[in-house]
Coordinates of C-alpha atoms in Angstrom, one line a residue:
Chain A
X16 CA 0.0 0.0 0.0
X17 CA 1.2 3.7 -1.1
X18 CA 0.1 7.1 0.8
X19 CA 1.3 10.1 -0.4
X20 CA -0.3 14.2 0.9
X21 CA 0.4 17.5 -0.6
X22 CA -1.3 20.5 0.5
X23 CA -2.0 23.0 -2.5
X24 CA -2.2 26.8 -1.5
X25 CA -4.1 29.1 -3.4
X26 CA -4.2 33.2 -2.6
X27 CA -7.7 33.7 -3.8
X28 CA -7.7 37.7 -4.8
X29 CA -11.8 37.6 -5.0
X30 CA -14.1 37.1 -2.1
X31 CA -16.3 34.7 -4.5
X32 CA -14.2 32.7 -7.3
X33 CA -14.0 29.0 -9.2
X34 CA -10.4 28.1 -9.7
X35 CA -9.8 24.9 -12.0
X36 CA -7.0 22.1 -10.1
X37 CA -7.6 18.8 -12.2
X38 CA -4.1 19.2 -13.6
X39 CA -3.0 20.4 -10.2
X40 CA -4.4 17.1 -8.6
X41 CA -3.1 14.9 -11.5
X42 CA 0.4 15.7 -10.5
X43 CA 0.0 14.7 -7.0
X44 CA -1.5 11.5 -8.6
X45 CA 1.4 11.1 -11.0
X46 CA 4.1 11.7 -7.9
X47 CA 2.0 9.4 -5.7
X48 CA 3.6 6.4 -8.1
X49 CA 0.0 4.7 -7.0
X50 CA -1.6 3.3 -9.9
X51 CA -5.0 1.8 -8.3
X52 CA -6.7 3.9 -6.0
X53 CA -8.4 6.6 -4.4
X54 CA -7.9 10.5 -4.1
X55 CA -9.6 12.7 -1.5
X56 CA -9.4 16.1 -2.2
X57 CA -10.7 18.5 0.4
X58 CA -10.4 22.1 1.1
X59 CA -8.8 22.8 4.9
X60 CA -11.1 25.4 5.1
X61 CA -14.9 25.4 6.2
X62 CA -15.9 28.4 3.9
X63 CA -14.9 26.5 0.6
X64 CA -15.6 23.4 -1.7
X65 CA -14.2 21.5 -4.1
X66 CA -15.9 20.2 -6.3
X67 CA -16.6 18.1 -9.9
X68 CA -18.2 19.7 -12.5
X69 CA -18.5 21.3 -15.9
X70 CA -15.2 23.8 -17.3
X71 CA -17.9 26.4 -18.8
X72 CA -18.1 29.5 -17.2
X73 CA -21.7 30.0 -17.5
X74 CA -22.2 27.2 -15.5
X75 CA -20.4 28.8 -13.0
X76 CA -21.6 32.2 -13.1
X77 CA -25.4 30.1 -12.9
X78 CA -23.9 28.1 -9.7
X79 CA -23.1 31.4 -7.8
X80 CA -26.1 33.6 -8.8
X81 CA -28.2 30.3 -7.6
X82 CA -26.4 30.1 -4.5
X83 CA -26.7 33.8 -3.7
X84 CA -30.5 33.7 -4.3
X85 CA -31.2 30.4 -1.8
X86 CA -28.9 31.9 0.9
X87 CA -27.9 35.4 0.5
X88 CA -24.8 36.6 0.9
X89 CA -25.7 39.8 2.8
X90 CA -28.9 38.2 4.9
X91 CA -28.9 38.3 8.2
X92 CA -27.4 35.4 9.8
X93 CA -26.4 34.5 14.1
X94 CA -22.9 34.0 12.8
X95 CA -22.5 37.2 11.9
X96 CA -21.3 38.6 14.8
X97 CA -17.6 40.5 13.7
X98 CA -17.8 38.2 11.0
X99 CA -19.7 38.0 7.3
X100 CA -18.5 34.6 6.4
X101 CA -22.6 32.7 7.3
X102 CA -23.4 32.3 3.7
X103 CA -20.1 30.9 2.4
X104 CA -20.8 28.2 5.0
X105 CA -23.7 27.2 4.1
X106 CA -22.7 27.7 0.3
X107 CA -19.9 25.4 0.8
X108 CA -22.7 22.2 2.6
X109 CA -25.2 22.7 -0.5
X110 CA -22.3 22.6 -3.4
X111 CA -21.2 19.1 -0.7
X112 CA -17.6 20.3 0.6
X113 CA -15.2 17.5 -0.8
X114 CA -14.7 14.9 -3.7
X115 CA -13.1 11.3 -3.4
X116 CA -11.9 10.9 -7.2
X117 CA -10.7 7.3 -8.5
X118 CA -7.7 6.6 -9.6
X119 CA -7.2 3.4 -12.6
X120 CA -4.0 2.5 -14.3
X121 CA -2.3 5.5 -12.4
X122 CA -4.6 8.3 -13.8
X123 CA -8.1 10.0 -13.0
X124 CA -10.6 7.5 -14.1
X125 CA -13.1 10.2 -15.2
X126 CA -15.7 11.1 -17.9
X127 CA -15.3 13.7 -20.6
X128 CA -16.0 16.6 -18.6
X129 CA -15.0 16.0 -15.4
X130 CA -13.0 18.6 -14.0
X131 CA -12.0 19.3 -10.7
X132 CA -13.0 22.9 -8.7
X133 CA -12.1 24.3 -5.6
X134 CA -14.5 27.1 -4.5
X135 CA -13.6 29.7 -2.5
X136 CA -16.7 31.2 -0.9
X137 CA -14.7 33.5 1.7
X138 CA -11.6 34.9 -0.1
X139 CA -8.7 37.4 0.4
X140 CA -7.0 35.1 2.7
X141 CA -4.6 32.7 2.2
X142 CA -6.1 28.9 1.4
X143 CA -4.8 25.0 1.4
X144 CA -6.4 22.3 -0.2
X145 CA -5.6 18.8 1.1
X146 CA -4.7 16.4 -1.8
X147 CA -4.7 12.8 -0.3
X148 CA -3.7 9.7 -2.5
X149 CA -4.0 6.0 -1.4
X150 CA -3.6 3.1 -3.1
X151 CA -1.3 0.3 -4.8
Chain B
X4 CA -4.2 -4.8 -0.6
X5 CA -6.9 -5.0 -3.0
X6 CA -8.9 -2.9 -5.9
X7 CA -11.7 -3.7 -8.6
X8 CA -13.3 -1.3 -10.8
X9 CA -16.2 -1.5 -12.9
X10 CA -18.2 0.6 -14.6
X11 CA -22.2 0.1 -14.6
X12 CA -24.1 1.6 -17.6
X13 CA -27.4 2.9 -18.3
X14 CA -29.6 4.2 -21.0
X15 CA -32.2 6.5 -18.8
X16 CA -35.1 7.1 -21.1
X17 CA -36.9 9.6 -18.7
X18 CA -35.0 13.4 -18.4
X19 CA -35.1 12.7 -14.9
X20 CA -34.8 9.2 -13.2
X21 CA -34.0 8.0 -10.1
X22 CA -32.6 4.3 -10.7
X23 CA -31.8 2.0 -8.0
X24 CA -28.4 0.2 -8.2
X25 CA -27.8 -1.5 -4.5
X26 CA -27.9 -4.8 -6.1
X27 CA -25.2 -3.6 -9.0
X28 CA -22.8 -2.3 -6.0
X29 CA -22.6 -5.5 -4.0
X30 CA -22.0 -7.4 -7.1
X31 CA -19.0 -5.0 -7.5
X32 CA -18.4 -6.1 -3.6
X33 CA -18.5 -9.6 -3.9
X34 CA -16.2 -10.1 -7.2
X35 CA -14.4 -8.3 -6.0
X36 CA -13.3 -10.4 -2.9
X37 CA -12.4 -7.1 -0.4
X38 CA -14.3 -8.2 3.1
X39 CA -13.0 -4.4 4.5
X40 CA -12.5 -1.7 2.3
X41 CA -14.5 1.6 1.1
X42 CA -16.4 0.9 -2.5
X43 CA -16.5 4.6 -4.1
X44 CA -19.5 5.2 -6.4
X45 CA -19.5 7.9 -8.7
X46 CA -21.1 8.8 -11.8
X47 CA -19.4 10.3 -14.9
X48 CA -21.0 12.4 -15.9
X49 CA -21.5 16.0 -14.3
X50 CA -25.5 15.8 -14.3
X51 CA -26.0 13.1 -12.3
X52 CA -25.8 12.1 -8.5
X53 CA -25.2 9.0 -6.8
X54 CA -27.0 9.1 -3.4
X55 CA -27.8 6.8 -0.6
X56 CA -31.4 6.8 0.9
X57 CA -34.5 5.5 1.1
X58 CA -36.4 3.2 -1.8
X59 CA -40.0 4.7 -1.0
X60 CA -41.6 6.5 -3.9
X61 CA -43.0 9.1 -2.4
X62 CA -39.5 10.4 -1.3
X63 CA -38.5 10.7 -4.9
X64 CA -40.9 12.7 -6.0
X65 CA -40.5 15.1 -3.0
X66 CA -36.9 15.6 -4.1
X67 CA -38.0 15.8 -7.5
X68 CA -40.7 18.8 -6.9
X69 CA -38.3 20.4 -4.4
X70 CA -35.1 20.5 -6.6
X71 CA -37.8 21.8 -9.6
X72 CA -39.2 24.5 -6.8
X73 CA -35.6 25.7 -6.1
X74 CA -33.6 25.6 -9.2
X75 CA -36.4 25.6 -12.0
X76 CA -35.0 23.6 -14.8
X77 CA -37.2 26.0 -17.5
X78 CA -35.6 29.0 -15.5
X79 CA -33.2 31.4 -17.7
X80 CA -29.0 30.3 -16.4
X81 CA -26.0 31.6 -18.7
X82 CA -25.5 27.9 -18.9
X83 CA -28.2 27.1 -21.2
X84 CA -26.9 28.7 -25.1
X85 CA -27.3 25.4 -26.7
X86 CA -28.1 23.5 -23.7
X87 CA -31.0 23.0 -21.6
X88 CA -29.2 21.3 -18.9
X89 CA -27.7 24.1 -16.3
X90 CA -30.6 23.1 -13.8
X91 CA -29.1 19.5 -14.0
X92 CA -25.5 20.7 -13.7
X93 CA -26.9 22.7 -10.1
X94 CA -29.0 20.0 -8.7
X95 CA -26.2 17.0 -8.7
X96 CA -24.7 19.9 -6.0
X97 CA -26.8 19.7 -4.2
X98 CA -28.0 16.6 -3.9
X99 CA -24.1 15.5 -3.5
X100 CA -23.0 14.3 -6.7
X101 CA -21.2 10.6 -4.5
X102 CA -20.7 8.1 -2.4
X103 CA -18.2 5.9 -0.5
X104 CA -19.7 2.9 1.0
X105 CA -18.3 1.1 3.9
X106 CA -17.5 -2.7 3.0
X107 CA -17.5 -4.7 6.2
X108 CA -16.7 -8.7 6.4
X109 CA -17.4 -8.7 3.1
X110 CA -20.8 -7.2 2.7
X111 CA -21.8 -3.1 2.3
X112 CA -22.4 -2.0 6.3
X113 CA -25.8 -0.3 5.8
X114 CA -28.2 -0.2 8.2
X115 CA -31.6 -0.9 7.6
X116 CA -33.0 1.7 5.2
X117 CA -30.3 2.5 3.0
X118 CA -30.2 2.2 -0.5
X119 CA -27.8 3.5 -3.3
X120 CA -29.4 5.3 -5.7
X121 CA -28.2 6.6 -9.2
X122 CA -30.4 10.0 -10.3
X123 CA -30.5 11.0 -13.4
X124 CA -30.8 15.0 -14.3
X125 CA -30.7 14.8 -17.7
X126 CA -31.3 11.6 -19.5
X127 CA -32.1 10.2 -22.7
X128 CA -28.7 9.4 -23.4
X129 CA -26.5 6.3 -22.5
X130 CA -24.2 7.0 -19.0
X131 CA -22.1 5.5 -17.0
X132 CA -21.2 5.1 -13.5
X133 CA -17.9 4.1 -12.1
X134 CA -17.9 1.7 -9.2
X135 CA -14.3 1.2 -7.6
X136 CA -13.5 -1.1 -4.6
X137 CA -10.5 -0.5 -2.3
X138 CA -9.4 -2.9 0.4
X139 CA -8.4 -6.5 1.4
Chain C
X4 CA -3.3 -2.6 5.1
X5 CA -5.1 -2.0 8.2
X6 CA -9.0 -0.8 8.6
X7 CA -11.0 -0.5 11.8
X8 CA -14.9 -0.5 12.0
X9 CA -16.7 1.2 15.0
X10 CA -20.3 2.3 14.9
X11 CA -21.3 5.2 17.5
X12 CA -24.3 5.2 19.3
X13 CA -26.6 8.5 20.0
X14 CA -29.7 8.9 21.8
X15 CA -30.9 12.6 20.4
X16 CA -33.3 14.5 22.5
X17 CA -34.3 16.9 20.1
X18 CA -35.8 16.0 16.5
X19 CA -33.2 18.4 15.0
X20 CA -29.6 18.2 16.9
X21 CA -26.2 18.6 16.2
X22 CA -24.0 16.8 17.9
X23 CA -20.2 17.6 17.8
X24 CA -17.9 14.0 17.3
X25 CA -14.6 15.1 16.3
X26 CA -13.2 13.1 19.3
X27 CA -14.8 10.8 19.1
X28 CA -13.4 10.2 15.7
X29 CA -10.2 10.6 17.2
X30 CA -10.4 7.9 18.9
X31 CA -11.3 5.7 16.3
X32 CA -8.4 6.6 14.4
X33 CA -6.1 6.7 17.7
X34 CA -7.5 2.6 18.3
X35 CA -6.9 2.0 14.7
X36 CA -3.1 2.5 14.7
X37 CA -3.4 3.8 11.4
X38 CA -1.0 6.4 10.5
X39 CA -1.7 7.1 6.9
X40 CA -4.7 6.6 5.9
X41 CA -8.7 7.5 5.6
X42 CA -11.6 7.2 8.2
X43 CA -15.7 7.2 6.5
X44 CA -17.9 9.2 8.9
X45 CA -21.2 7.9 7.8
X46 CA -24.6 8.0 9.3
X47 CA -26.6 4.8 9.1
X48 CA -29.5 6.6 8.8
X49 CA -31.2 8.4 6.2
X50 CA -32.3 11.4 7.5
X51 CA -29.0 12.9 9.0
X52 CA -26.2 13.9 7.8
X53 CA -22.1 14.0 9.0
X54 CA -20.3 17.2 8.0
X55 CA -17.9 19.0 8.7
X56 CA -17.7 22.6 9.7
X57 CA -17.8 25.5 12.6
X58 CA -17.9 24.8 16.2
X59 CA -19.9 27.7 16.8
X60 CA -23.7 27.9 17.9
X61 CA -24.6 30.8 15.5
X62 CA -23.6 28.9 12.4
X63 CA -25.3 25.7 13.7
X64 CA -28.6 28.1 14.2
X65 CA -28.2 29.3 10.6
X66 CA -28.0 26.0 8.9
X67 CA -31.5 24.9 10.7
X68 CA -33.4 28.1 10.0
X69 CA -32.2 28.1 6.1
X70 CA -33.2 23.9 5.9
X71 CA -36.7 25.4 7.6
X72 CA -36.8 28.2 4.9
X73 CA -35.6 26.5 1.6
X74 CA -37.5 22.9 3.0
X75 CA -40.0 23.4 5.6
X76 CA -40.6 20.6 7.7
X77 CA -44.7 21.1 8.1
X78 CA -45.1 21.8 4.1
X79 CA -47.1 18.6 2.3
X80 CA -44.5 15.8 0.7
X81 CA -45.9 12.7 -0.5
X82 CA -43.5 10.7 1.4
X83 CA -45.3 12.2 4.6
X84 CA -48.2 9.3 4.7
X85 CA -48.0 7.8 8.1
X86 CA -44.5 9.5 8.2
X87 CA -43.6 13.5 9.1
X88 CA -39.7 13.6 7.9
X89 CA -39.8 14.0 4.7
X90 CA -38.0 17.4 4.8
X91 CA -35.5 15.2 6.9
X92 CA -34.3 12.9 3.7
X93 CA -33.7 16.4 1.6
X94 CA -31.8 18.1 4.1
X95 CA -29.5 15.4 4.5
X96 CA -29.1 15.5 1.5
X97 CA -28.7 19.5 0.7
X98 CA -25.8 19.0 3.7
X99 CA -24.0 16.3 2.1
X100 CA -24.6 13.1 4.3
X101 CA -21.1 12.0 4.8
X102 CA -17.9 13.0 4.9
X103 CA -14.3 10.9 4.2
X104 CA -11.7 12.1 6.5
X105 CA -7.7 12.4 6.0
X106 CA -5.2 10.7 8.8
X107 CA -1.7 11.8 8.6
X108 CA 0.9 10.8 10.8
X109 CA -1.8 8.9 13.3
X110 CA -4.1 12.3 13.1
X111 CA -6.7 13.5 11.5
X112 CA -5.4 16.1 8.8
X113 CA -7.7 19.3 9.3
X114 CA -7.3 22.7 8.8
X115 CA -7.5 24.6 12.0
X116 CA -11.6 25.1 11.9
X117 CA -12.5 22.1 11.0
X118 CA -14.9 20.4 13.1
X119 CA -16.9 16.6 12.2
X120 CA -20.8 17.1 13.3
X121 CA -23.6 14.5 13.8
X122 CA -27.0 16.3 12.1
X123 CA -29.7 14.7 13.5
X124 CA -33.3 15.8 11.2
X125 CA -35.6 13.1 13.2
X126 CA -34.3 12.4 16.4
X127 CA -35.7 11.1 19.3
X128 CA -34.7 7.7 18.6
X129 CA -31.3 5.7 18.5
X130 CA -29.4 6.3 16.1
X131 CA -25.8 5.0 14.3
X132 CA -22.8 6.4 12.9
X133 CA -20.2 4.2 11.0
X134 CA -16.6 5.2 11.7
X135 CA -14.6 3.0 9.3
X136 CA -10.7 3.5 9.0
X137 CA -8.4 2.1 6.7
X138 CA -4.8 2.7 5.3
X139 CA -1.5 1.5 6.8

């Protein structure tokens, strides 16, 4: 059995933004050496998802102005004491936080458009994404 | 350590369908001879869900009618130039688009009401989901 | 290889409760003697979920009263024939039912927020929660 962790960082520069890591989580894949397997890939931080969807950016645009009309950003919320973060919490449950993403014959065993998305919900700061590999 | 993967395939004739698979997964299981392990099952394609919960018919059509109240498929989304499928994209979010099933002496450890389910947002065409066992 | 099954055992008061299990998860893993590896946090029901998130009340409070809004419990569901918890089966699933942990170095791998909740949506009963490990 093989383990291998990285940790990608990201400095999101918007508070709300979509950035593309399939080939970012391939790599650790391709370092891992592990050739039948699983890979988790989870964001370390609890206003954030990752996710797997579509590489169109209307779809993206339509995931955001959804969210923002179920759960408003600017609501009020009992969180939101010194803080404005509620909604990207919630955002982050409804999109479901993480992925587990298979690995066969030492690649991403996806469909056509599968592509991997972490989604930063409460940016200007500093983020890590936990990329996790284990297998054979 | 050891790992299986199959891929189950469907030809969905309703837009949306909610199929139930159980069965399909713990044929996965048992060929594939892990009695502990995690059996990951995800579809590929970024319009469907795999979920687990319960096989009573009334509950589908809730979720049904609830995702439709929500996130109106007919509804305008930037999404759909070309397509007619944005609302599909949105409601695999959030309905959690996967699952990873706990395999226990040699069996799926459910308890008594849960059932795997593949749900289908935009059918009519043929799809596939990936079912990948990891363990020994 | 190693994996490690325990199942946890709640009696909720309330019909909607969170319950915060992050060491109790620890211990799993601790018992385990895994030291790379991942641990399933699933419910073995179907109408709560395990997430993970903020150890803070407000946020907890937020989550209910948006589920209420978006899904209200006392609307009419044509599951809800000799049953009332419809609204129970769709929010666990709008908060993603279970969650797949990271263990590195004999610990969980979390960000420094990060916080593994039991959401019960029909409580009052006693209820299950699979804690499976495995890795080496």
């Amino acid at each position: 059995m093989k383990s291998h962790t990285e940790y990608l960082s990201f400095n999101t520069d918007e508070k709300i933004q979509f950035v593309r890591i399939t080939e970012d989580v391939e790599k650790v894949v391709e370092k891992s050496g592990v050739k039948e397997g699983f890979v988790l890939v989870n964001p370390m931080h609890i206003t954030a998802a990752v996710i797997v969807n579509d590489n169109e950016g209307g779809i993206i645009q339509d995931y955001i102005a959804t969210l923002q009309r179920l759960v408003p950003y600017d609501a009020e919320y009992k969180h939101n004491v010194g803080e404005d973060n509620a909604a990207a919490h919630i955002w982050r449950q409804l999109m479901a936080h993480q992925v587990v993403l298979p690995i066969t014959n030492g690649k991403l065993d996806f469909g056509p458009w599968e592509q991997v998305f972490y989604c930063e919900f409460d940016g200007g700061r500093r983020k890590r994404v936990l990329v996790k590999v284990l297998g054979e």
